[in-house]
PDB file of C-alpha atoms in Angstrom:
ATOM      1  CA  MET A 293      -1.620-107.738-116.358  1.00 49.00           C
ATOM      2  CA  ASN A 294      -1.139-107.870-120.161  1.00 51.00           C
ATOM      3  CA  LYS A 295       2.427-108.632-120.967  1.00 47.00           C
ATOM      4  CA  ILE A 296       2.953-105.785-123.268  1.00 45.00           C
ATOM      5  CA  ILE A 297       1.831-103.192-120.682  1.00 45.00           C
ATOM      6  CA  ILE A 298       4.319-104.818-117.964  1.00 44.00           C
ATOM      7  CA  ASN A 299       7.273-104.607-120.667  1.00 44.00           C
ATOM      8  CA  SER A 300       6.335-100.896-121.348  1.00 43.00           C
ATOM      9  CA  ILE A 301       6.282-100.156-117.495  1.00 41.00           C
ATOM     10  CA  ILE A 302       9.994-101.594-116.840  1.00 40.00           C
ATOM     11  CA  ALA A 303      11.530 -99.910-120.248  1.00 40.00           C
ATOM     12  CA  SER A 304      10.027 -96.692-118.874  1.00 39.00           C
ATOM     13  CA  ILE A 305      11.404 -97.110-115.407  1.00 37.00           C
ATOM     14  CA  CYS A 306      14.686 -97.929-116.565  1.00 42.00           C
ATOM     15  CA  THR A 307      14.936 -94.960-118.982  1.00 36.00           C
ATOM     16  CA  LEU A 308      13.775 -92.874-115.964  1.00 39.00           C
ATOM     17  CA  PHE A 309      16.925 -94.520-114.152  1.00 41.00           C
ATOM     18  CA  LEU A 310      19.444 -94.149-116.798  1.00 38.00           C
ATOM     19  CA  PHE A 311      18.498 -90.408-117.347  1.00 37.00           C
ATOM     20  CA  GLY A 312      18.688 -89.812-113.653  1.00 42.00           C
ATOM     21  CA  CYS A 313      22.342 -91.494-113.163  1.00 45.00           C
ATOM     22  CA  GLY A 314      23.549 -89.357-116.340  1.00 44.00           C
ATOM     23  CA  THR A 315      22.558 -86.084-114.999  1.00 47.00           C
ATOM     24  CA  ARG A 316      24.372 -84.050-112.171  1.00 56.00           C
ATOM     25  CA  ASN A 317      21.618 -82.330-110.452  1.00 51.00           C
ATOM     26  CA  MET A 318      21.490 -79.742-112.836  1.00 53.00           C
ATOM     27  CA  ASP A 319      18.002 -78.445-111.896  1.00 54.00           C
ATOM     28  CA  PHE A 320      19.818 -77.696-108.254  1.00 76.00           C
ATOM     29  CA  ILE A 321      22.268 -75.388-109.706  1.00 80.00           C
ATOM     30  CA  PRO A 322      21.123 -71.684-109.494  1.00 76.00           C
ATOM     31  CA  ASP A 323      20.226 -69.679-112.241  1.00 82.00           C
ATOM     32  CA  LYS A 324      23.334 -67.254-112.071  1.00 86.00           C
ATOM     33  CA  THR A 325      25.291 -65.413-114.437  1.00 89.00           C
ATOM     34  CA  PRO A 326      28.269 -66.773-116.083  1.00 88.00           C
ATOM     35  CA  ASP A 327      30.553 -65.040-113.716  1.00 91.00           C
ATOM     36  CA  GLU A 328      28.796 -66.066-110.524  1.00 92.00           C
ATOM     37  CA  LEU A 329      28.734 -69.860-111.874  1.00 92.00           C
ATOM     38  CA  TYR A 330      32.465 -69.491-112.782  1.00 93.00           C
ATOM     39  CA  ILE A 331      33.051 -68.027-109.344  1.00 94.00           C
ATOM     40  CA  GLU A 332      31.845 -71.143-107.621  1.00 95.00           C
ATOM     41  CA  ALA A 333      33.105 -73.626-109.928  1.00 94.00           C
ATOM     42  CA  ASN A 334      36.611 -72.098-108.942  1.00 95.00           C
ATOM     43  CA  LYS A 335      35.856 -72.398-105.290  1.00 96.00           C
ATOM     44  CA  ALA A 336      34.972 -76.070-105.812  1.00 96.00           C
ATOM     45  CA  LEU A 337      38.251 -76.707-107.500  1.00 96.00           C
ATOM     46  CA  TYR A 338      40.261 -75.102-104.753  1.00 95.00           C
ATOM     47  CA  ASP A 339      38.371 -77.310-102.312  1.00 96.00           C
ATOM     48  CA  ASP A 340      39.139 -80.198-104.318  1.00 95.00           C
ATOM     49  CA  ASN A 341      35.505 -80.797-104.617  1.00 97.00           C
ATOM     50  CA  PHE A 342      35.454 -82.035-108.032  1.00 97.00           C
ATOM     51  CA  SER A 343      32.159 -83.368-108.235  1.00 95.00           C
ATOM     52  CA  LYS A 344      30.488 -79.873-107.404  1.00 95.00           C
ATOM     53  CA  ALA A 345      33.013 -78.342-109.671  1.00 96.00           C
ATOM     54  CA  ILE A 346      31.524 -80.301-112.469  1.00 96.00           C
ATOM     55  CA  GLU A 347      28.385 -79.406-112.095  1.00 95.00           C
ATOM     56  CA  TYR A 348      29.099 -75.677-112.005  1.00 95.00           C
ATOM     57  CA  LEU A 349      31.173 -76.372-114.991  1.00 95.00           C
ATOM     58  CA  GLU A 350      28.966 -78.589-117.085  1.00 95.00           C
ATOM     59  CA  ALA A 351      25.914 -75.791-116.013  1.00 93.00           C
ATOM     60  CA  ILE A 352      28.282 -72.879-117.526  1.00 93.00           C
ATOM     61  CA  HIS A 353      29.039 -75.293-120.535  1.00 92.00           C
ATOM     62  CA  ASN A 354      25.482 -75.896-121.467  1.00 92.00           C
ATOM     63  CA  ARG A 355      23.607 -72.819-120.753  1.00 92.00           C
ATOM     64  CA  TYR A 356      26.593 -70.425-122.057  1.00 91.00           C
ATOM     65  CA  PRO A 357      28.409 -72.392-124.785  1.00 88.00           C
ATOM     66  CA  PHE A 358      29.780 -69.417-126.504  1.00 87.00           C
ATOM     67  CA  GLY A 359      30.460 -67.448-123.306  1.00 87.00           C
ATOM     68  CA  PRO A 360      33.485 -65.656-122.151  1.00 89.00           C
ATOM     69  CA  TYR A 361      34.476 -68.608-120.226  1.00 91.00           C
ATOM     70  CA  ALA A 362      33.962 -71.322-122.910  1.00 92.00           C
ATOM     71  CA  HIS A 363      37.521 -71.948-123.325  1.00 93.00           C
ATOM     72  CA  GLN A 364      38.632 -72.483-119.942  1.00 95.00           C
ATOM     73  CA  VAL A 365      35.584 -74.317-119.000  1.00 96.00           C
ATOM     74  CA  GLN A 366      36.365 -76.806-121.233  1.00 96.00           C
ATOM     75  CA  LEU A 367      39.992 -77.153-119.849  1.00 97.00           C
ATOM     76  CA  ASN A 368      38.563 -77.023-116.366  1.00 97.00           C
ATOM     77  CA  LEU A 369      36.284 -80.056-117.290  1.00 97.00           C
ATOM     78  CA  ILE A 370      39.061 -81.958-118.810  1.00 98.00           C
ATOM     79  CA  TYR A 371      40.796 -81.847-115.610  1.00 98.00           C
ATOM     80  CA  SER A 372      37.757 -82.023-112.992  1.00 97.00           C
ATOM     81  CA  TYR A 373      36.452 -85.321-114.860  1.00 97.00           C
ATOM     82  CA  TYR A 374      39.903 -86.591-114.651  1.00 97.00           C
ATOM     83  CA  LYS A 375      40.561 -86.016-111.141  1.00 96.00           C
ATOM     84  CA  ASP A 376      37.108 -87.408-110.481  1.00 96.00           C
ATOM     85  CA  ARG A 377      37.883 -90.281-112.316  1.00 94.00           C
ATOM     86  CA  GLU A 378      35.173 -89.752-114.884  1.00 96.00           C
ATOM     87  CA  ASN A 379      37.549 -91.141-117.589  1.00 95.00           C
ATOM     88  CA  GLU A 380      35.287 -91.713-120.516  1.00 95.00           C
ATOM     89  CA  LEU A 381      33.853 -88.209-120.081  1.00 97.00           C
ATOM     90  CA  ALA A 382      37.316 -86.643-119.919  1.00 97.00           C
ATOM     91  CA  LEU A 383      38.521 -88.429-123.084  1.00 97.00           C
ATOM     92  CA  ALA A 384      35.518 -87.041-124.678  1.00 97.00           C
ATOM     93  CA  GLU A 385      35.860 -83.850-123.953  1.00 97.00           C
ATOM     94  CA  ILE A 386      39.722 -83.916-124.666  1.00 98.00           C
ATOM     95  CA  ASN A 387      39.348 -85.417-128.006  1.00 97.00           C
ATOM     96  CA  ASN A 388      36.617 -83.066-128.926  1.00 95.00           C
ATOM     97  CA  PHE A 389      38.796 -80.020-127.730  1.00 96.00           C
ATOM     98  CA  ILE A 390      41.770 -81.468-129.985  1.00 96.00           C
ATOM     99  CA  HIS A 391      39.101 -81.919-132.936  1.00 95.00           C
ATOM    100  CA  MET A 392      38.060 -78.236-132.413  1.00 93.00           C
ATOM    101  CA  ASN A 393      41.115 -76.590-131.589  1.00 93.00           C
ATOM    102  CA  PRO A 394      44.212 -78.308-133.339  1.00 94.00           C
ATOM    103  CA  ALA A 395      46.545 -75.526-132.937  1.00 93.00           C
ATOM    104  CA  ASP A 396      45.689 -74.146-129.406  1.00 95.00           C
ATOM    105  CA  GLU A 397      48.171 -72.798-127.449  1.00 95.00           C
ATOM    106  CA  HIS A 398      47.315 -75.301-124.533  1.00 96.00           C
ATOM    107  CA  ILE A 399      47.035 -78.209-126.801  1.00 97.00           C
ATOM    108  CA  ASP A 400      50.058 -79.688-125.185  1.00 97.00           C
ATOM    109  CA  TYR A 401      48.379 -79.610-121.752  1.00 98.00           C
ATOM    110  CA  VAL A 402      45.260 -81.418-123.375  1.00 98.00           C
ATOM    111  CA  TYR A 403      47.574 -83.972-124.915  1.00 98.00           C
ATOM    112  CA  PHE A 404      49.091 -84.585-121.689  1.00 98.00           C
ATOM    113  CA  MET A 405      45.828 -84.664-119.859  1.00 98.00           C
ATOM    114  CA  ARG A 406      44.845 -87.325-122.353  1.00 98.00           C
ATOM    115  CA  GLY A 407      47.893 -89.714-121.400  1.00 97.00           C
ATOM    116  CA  LEU A 408      47.208 -88.851-117.577  1.00 97.00           C
ATOM    117  CA  THR A 409      43.597 -90.296-118.581  1.00 97.00           C
ATOM    118  CA  HIS A 410      44.697 -93.240-120.555  1.00 96.00           C
ATOM    119  CA  MET A 411      47.348 -94.293-117.521  1.00 94.00           C
ATOM    120  CA  GLN A 412      44.532 -93.943-115.098  1.00 93.00           C
ATOM    121  CA  MET A 413      42.120 -96.052-117.407  1.00 92.00           C
ATOM    122  CA  GLY A 414      44.790 -98.771-117.345  1.00 88.00           C
ATOM    123  CA  THR A 415      45.295 -98.912-113.593  1.00 82.00           C
ATOM    124  CA  ASP A 416      43.029-100.970-111.339  1.00 60.00           C
ATOM    125  CA  ARG A 417      42.200 -98.682-108.384  1.00 57.00           C
ATOM    126  CA  LEU A 418      41.727-101.652-105.826  1.00 51.00           C
ATOM    127  CA  LEU A 419      45.199-103.192-107.108  1.00 57.00           C
ATOM    128  CA  ASP A 420      47.272 -99.819-106.501  1.00 56.00           C
ATOM    129  CA  LEU A 421      45.227 -99.228-103.003  1.00 52.00           C
ATOM    130  CA  LEU A 422      46.730-102.596-102.291  1.00 53.00           C
ATOM    131  CA  ARG A 423      49.751-102.136-103.583  1.00 51.00           C
ATOM    132  CA  ILE A 424      49.742-105.461-105.683  1.00 50.00           C
ATOM    133  CA  ASP A 425      51.662-105.322-108.768  1.00 53.00           C
ATOM    134  CA  ASN A 426      49.802-106.863-111.501  1.00 52.00           C
ATOM    135  CA  ASP A 427      52.134-107.424-114.649  1.00 52.00           C
ATOM    136  CA  GLU A 428      48.868-109.254-116.506  1.00 51.00           C
ATOM    137  CA  ARG A 429      46.641-106.241-116.694  1.00 57.00           C
ATOM    138  CA  ASP A 430      45.690-105.213-120.028  1.00 65.00           C
ATOM    139  CA  SER A 431      48.226-102.617-121.555  1.00 81.00           C
ATOM    140  CA  ASN A 432      46.383-100.928-124.382  1.00 88.00           C
ATOM    141  CA  TYR A 433      45.904 -98.343-122.422  1.00 92.00           C
ATOM    142  CA  PHE A 434      49.240 -97.810-121.354  1.00 92.00           C
ATOM    143  CA  GLU A 435      50.552 -98.316-124.772  1.00 90.00           C
ATOM    144  CA  GLN A 436      48.202 -95.308-125.860  1.00 94.00           C
ATOM    145  CA  ALA A 437      49.301 -93.522-122.722  1.00 95.00           C
ATOM    146  CA  PHE A 438      52.750 -93.558-124.070  1.00 92.00           C
ATOM    147  CA  PHE A 439      51.970 -92.533-127.585  1.00 93.00           C
ATOM    148  CA  ASP A 440      50.401 -89.310-125.967  1.00 97.00           C
ATOM    149  CA  PHE A 441      53.531 -88.552-124.057  1.00 97.00           C
ATOM    150  CA  ARG A 442      55.660 -89.165-126.880  1.00 94.00           C
ATOM    151  CA  LYS A 443      53.736 -86.547-129.046  1.00 96.00           C
ATOM    152  CA  ILE A 444      54.351 -84.177-126.403  1.00 97.00           C
ATOM    153  CA  TYR A 445      57.988 -85.000-126.166  1.00 95.00           C
ATOM    154  CA  THR A 446      58.541 -84.900-129.713  1.00 96.00           C
ATOM    155  CA  ASP A 447      56.240 -82.347-131.026  1.00 96.00           C
ATOM    156  CA  PHE A 448      56.417 -79.824-128.400  1.00 97.00           C
ATOM    157  CA  PRO A 449      59.996 -80.385-127.184  1.00 95.00           C
ATOM    158  CA  LYS A 450      59.508 -76.764-125.292  1.00 95.00           C
ATOM    159  CA  SER A 451      56.609 -77.411-123.348  1.00 97.00           C
ATOM    160  CA  LEU A 452      56.352 -77.270-119.928  1.00 96.00           C
ATOM    161  CA  TYR A 453      55.133 -80.792-119.697  1.00 98.00           C
ATOM    162  CA  ALA A 454      57.980 -82.241-121.859  1.00 97.00           C
ATOM    163  CA  ALA A 455      60.436 -83.500-119.252  1.00 97.00           C
ATOM    164  CA  ASP A 456      57.400 -85.060-117.179  1.00 97.00           C
ATOM    165  CA  ALA A 457      56.066 -86.712-120.369  1.00 97.00           C
ATOM    166  CA  TYR A 458      59.648 -88.298-120.710  1.00 96.00           C
ATOM    167  CA  ALA A 459      59.700 -89.650-117.366  1.00 95.00           C
ATOM    168  CA  ARG A 460      56.389 -91.195-117.843  1.00 96.00           C
ATOM    169  CA  MET A 461      57.221 -92.888-121.007  1.00 93.00           C
ATOM    170  CA  VAL A 462      60.144 -94.315-119.344  1.00 91.00           C
ATOM    171  CA  HIS A 463      57.689 -95.511-116.745  1.00 92.00           C
ATOM    172  CA  ILE A 464      55.242 -96.973-119.068  1.00 92.00           C
ATOM    173  CA  GLN A 465      58.387 -98.802-120.762  1.00 89.00           C
ATOM    174  CA  ASP A 466      58.992-100.691-117.721  1.00 89.00           C
ATOM    175  CA  LEU A 467      55.414-101.366-117.219  1.00 88.00           C
ATOM    176  CA  LEU A 468      54.929-102.588-120.805  1.00 90.00           C
ATOM    177  CA  SER A 469      58.367-104.673-120.673  1.00 91.00           C
ATOM    178  CA  LYS A 470      57.214-106.489-117.347  1.00 90.00           C
ATOM    179  CA  HIS A 471      53.937-107.401-119.057  1.00 88.00           C
ATOM    180  CA  GLU A 472      55.387-108.643-122.256  1.00 91.00           C
ATOM    181  CA  LEU A 473      57.960-110.685-120.006  1.00 94.00           C
ATOM    182  CA  ALA A 474      55.124-112.142-117.895  1.00 92.00           C
ATOM    183  CA  ILE A 475      53.378-113.488-120.855  1.00 93.00           C
ATOM    184  CA  ALA A 476      56.760-114.771-122.117  1.00 95.00           C
ATOM    185  CA  LYS A 477      57.041-116.443-119.111  1.00 95.00           C
ATOM    186  CA  PHE A 478      53.410-117.949-119.527  1.00 95.00           C
ATOM    187  CA  TYR A 479      54.295-119.225-122.685  1.00 95.00           C
ATOM    188  CA  TYR A 480      57.600-120.630-121.935  1.00 96.00           C
ATOM    189  CA  LYS A 481      55.775-122.947-118.909  1.00 96.00           C
ATOM    190  CA  LYS A 482      53.067-124.151-121.408  1.00 94.00           C
ATOM    191  CA  GLY A 483      55.709-125.335-123.980  1.00 95.00           C
ATOM    192  CA  ALA A 484      54.599-122.691-126.228  1.00 95.00           C
ATOM    193  CA  TYR A 485      58.528-121.854-127.108  1.00 95.00           C
ATOM    194  CA  ILE A 486      58.106-119.860-130.269  1.00 95.00           C
ATOM    195  CA  SER A 487      55.598-117.679-128.661  1.00 95.00           C
ATOM    196  CA  SER A 488      57.657-117.317-125.871  1.00 95.00           C
ATOM    197  CA  ALA A 489      60.560-116.268-128.164  1.00 95.00           C
ATOM    198  CA  ARG A 490      58.887-113.787-130.047  1.00 95.00           C
ATOM    199  CA  ARG A 491      57.730-111.867-126.779  1.00 94.00           C
ATOM    200  CA  CYS A 492      61.250-111.768-125.762  1.00 95.00           C
ATOM    201  CA  GLN A 493      62.414-110.436-129.253  1.00 94.00           C
ATOM    202  CA  LYS A 494      59.455-107.894-128.583  1.00 91.00           C
ATOM    203  CA  ILE A 495      60.923-106.656-125.723  1.00 91.00           C
ATOM    204  CA  LEU A 496      64.206-106.391-126.706  1.00 91.00           C
ATOM    205  CA  LEU A 497      62.976-104.288-129.886  1.00 89.00           C
ATOM    206  CA  ASN A 498      60.987-102.118-128.298  1.00 84.00           C
ATOM    207  CA  TYR A 499      61.835-101.638-124.457  1.00 84.00           C
ATOM    208  CA  ARG A 500      65.503-102.233-124.785  1.00 81.00           C
ATOM    209  CA  ASP A 501      66.237 -99.661-121.919  1.00 81.00           C
ATOM    210  CA  SER A 502      63.818-101.573-119.367  1.00 84.00           C
ATOM    211  CA  GLU A 503      65.255-103.312-116.300  1.00 87.00           C
ATOM    212  CA  GLN A 504      63.793-106.759-117.475  1.00 89.00           C
ATOM    213  CA  ILE A 505      66.311-106.912-120.301  1.00 92.00           C
ATOM    214  CA  GLU A 506      68.495-109.613-118.670  1.00 93.00           C
ATOM    215  CA  GLU A 507      65.608-111.983-117.007  1.00 94.00           C
ATOM    216  CA  THR A 508      64.430-111.274-121.091  1.00 95.00           C
ATOM    217  CA  LEU A 509      67.887-112.908-122.461  1.00 94.00           C
ATOM    218  CA  ASP A 510      67.604-115.765-119.981  1.00 95.00           C
ATOM    219  CA  ILE A 511      64.118-116.775-121.071  1.00 96.00           C
ATOM    220  CA  LEU A 512      64.920-116.113-124.763  1.00 95.00           C
ATOM    221  CA  ALA A 513      68.025-118.306-124.861  1.00 95.00           C
ATOM    222  CA  LYS A 514      66.095-121.097-122.643  1.00 96.00           C
ATOM    223  CA  SER A 515      63.281-120.937-125.482  1.00 96.00           C
ATOM    224  CA  TYR A 516      65.911-121.329-128.343  1.00 95.00           C
ATOM    225  CA  LYS A 517      67.487-124.029-126.695  1.00 95.00           C
ATOM    226  CA  LYS A 518      64.047-125.624-126.359  1.00 95.00           C
ATOM    227  CA  LEU A 519      63.524-125.094-130.021  1.00 95.00           C
ATOM    228  CA  ASN A 520      67.140-126.495-130.879  1.00 95.00           C
ATOM    229  CA  LEU A 521      68.270-123.243-132.350  1.00 94.00           C
ATOM    230  CA  ASN A 522      71.688-123.773-130.852  1.00 93.00           C
ATOM    231  CA  HIS A 523      73.383-121.127-133.136  1.00 93.00           C
ATOM    232  CA  GLU A 524      71.129-118.493-131.654  1.00 92.00           C
ATOM    233  CA  TYR A 525      71.118-119.584-128.127  1.00 92.00           C
ATOM    234  CA  GLN A 526      75.045-119.291-127.993  1.00 93.00           C
ATOM    235  CA  GLN A 527      74.694-115.852-129.607  1.00 92.00           C
ATOM    236  CA  ILE A 528      72.276-114.639-126.629  1.00 92.00           C
ATOM    237  CA  LYS A 529      74.500-116.563-124.296  1.00 91.00           C
ATOM    238  CA  ASP A 530      77.633-114.550-125.453  1.00 90.00           C
ATOM    239  CA  PHE A 531      75.763-111.293-125.737  1.00 90.00           C
ATOM    240  CA  LYS A 532      74.609-111.601-121.928  1.00 88.00           C
ATOM    241  CA  GLU A 533      77.983-112.857-120.650  1.00 87.00           C
ATOM    242  CA  LEU A 534      79.781-109.949-122.313  1.00 87.00           C
ATOM    243  CA  ASN A 535      77.297-107.234-121.093  1.00 86.00           C
ATOM    244  CA  PHE A 536      75.826-108.614-117.873  1.00 82.00           C
ATOM    245  CA  LYS A 537      78.757-109.505-115.410  1.00 69.00           C
TER     246      LYS A 537
END
């Protein structure tokens, strides 16, 4: 068979496959009124059947984009995508909502959901299931989550989510300080003492309330010692003796 024809067939098959994976059985959602579809979506949410809820919510969103439920459908989609671990879709819906409704009365909730979604993206599901603490995982998503929660805590101090946001900021700070300390230890073992010291300094500057401060001071002091920075070494040693007895 002609090679061009073969390539064309393969491309067509791949296109059909991707299209099939990118839809949620929209053709199987009955042609009902917005009220009826919304009721079905809420039933699915109540049963924690988020995949089914998404199908009905997307049907409302696509068929009646300016209908009476448009606003609430967006909020429910954000929550359902998050619960179904469809993180990319959740973020897309969140960012679109923020762009279109920056002064919405529920905007604090949307920022809170963005923080939760970023945290979920930074969490390896298998590691969590196995209860393995991996301090060397990528920290970018956790940093983004921290900024989301900080925005709620600073811009919406009276929000119902402010206290929860602050608690999550504390938790993320602890995670990030562990991450930085793991890197500092790696650099120290490799003899890269300048890099090790810089990572420790970052922890002291950004995560001074974390539980890793004492160990960070130890690594920093040893790095200074290796670099023959005796004055700085003595400063850290004196500070540690004064504050950690």
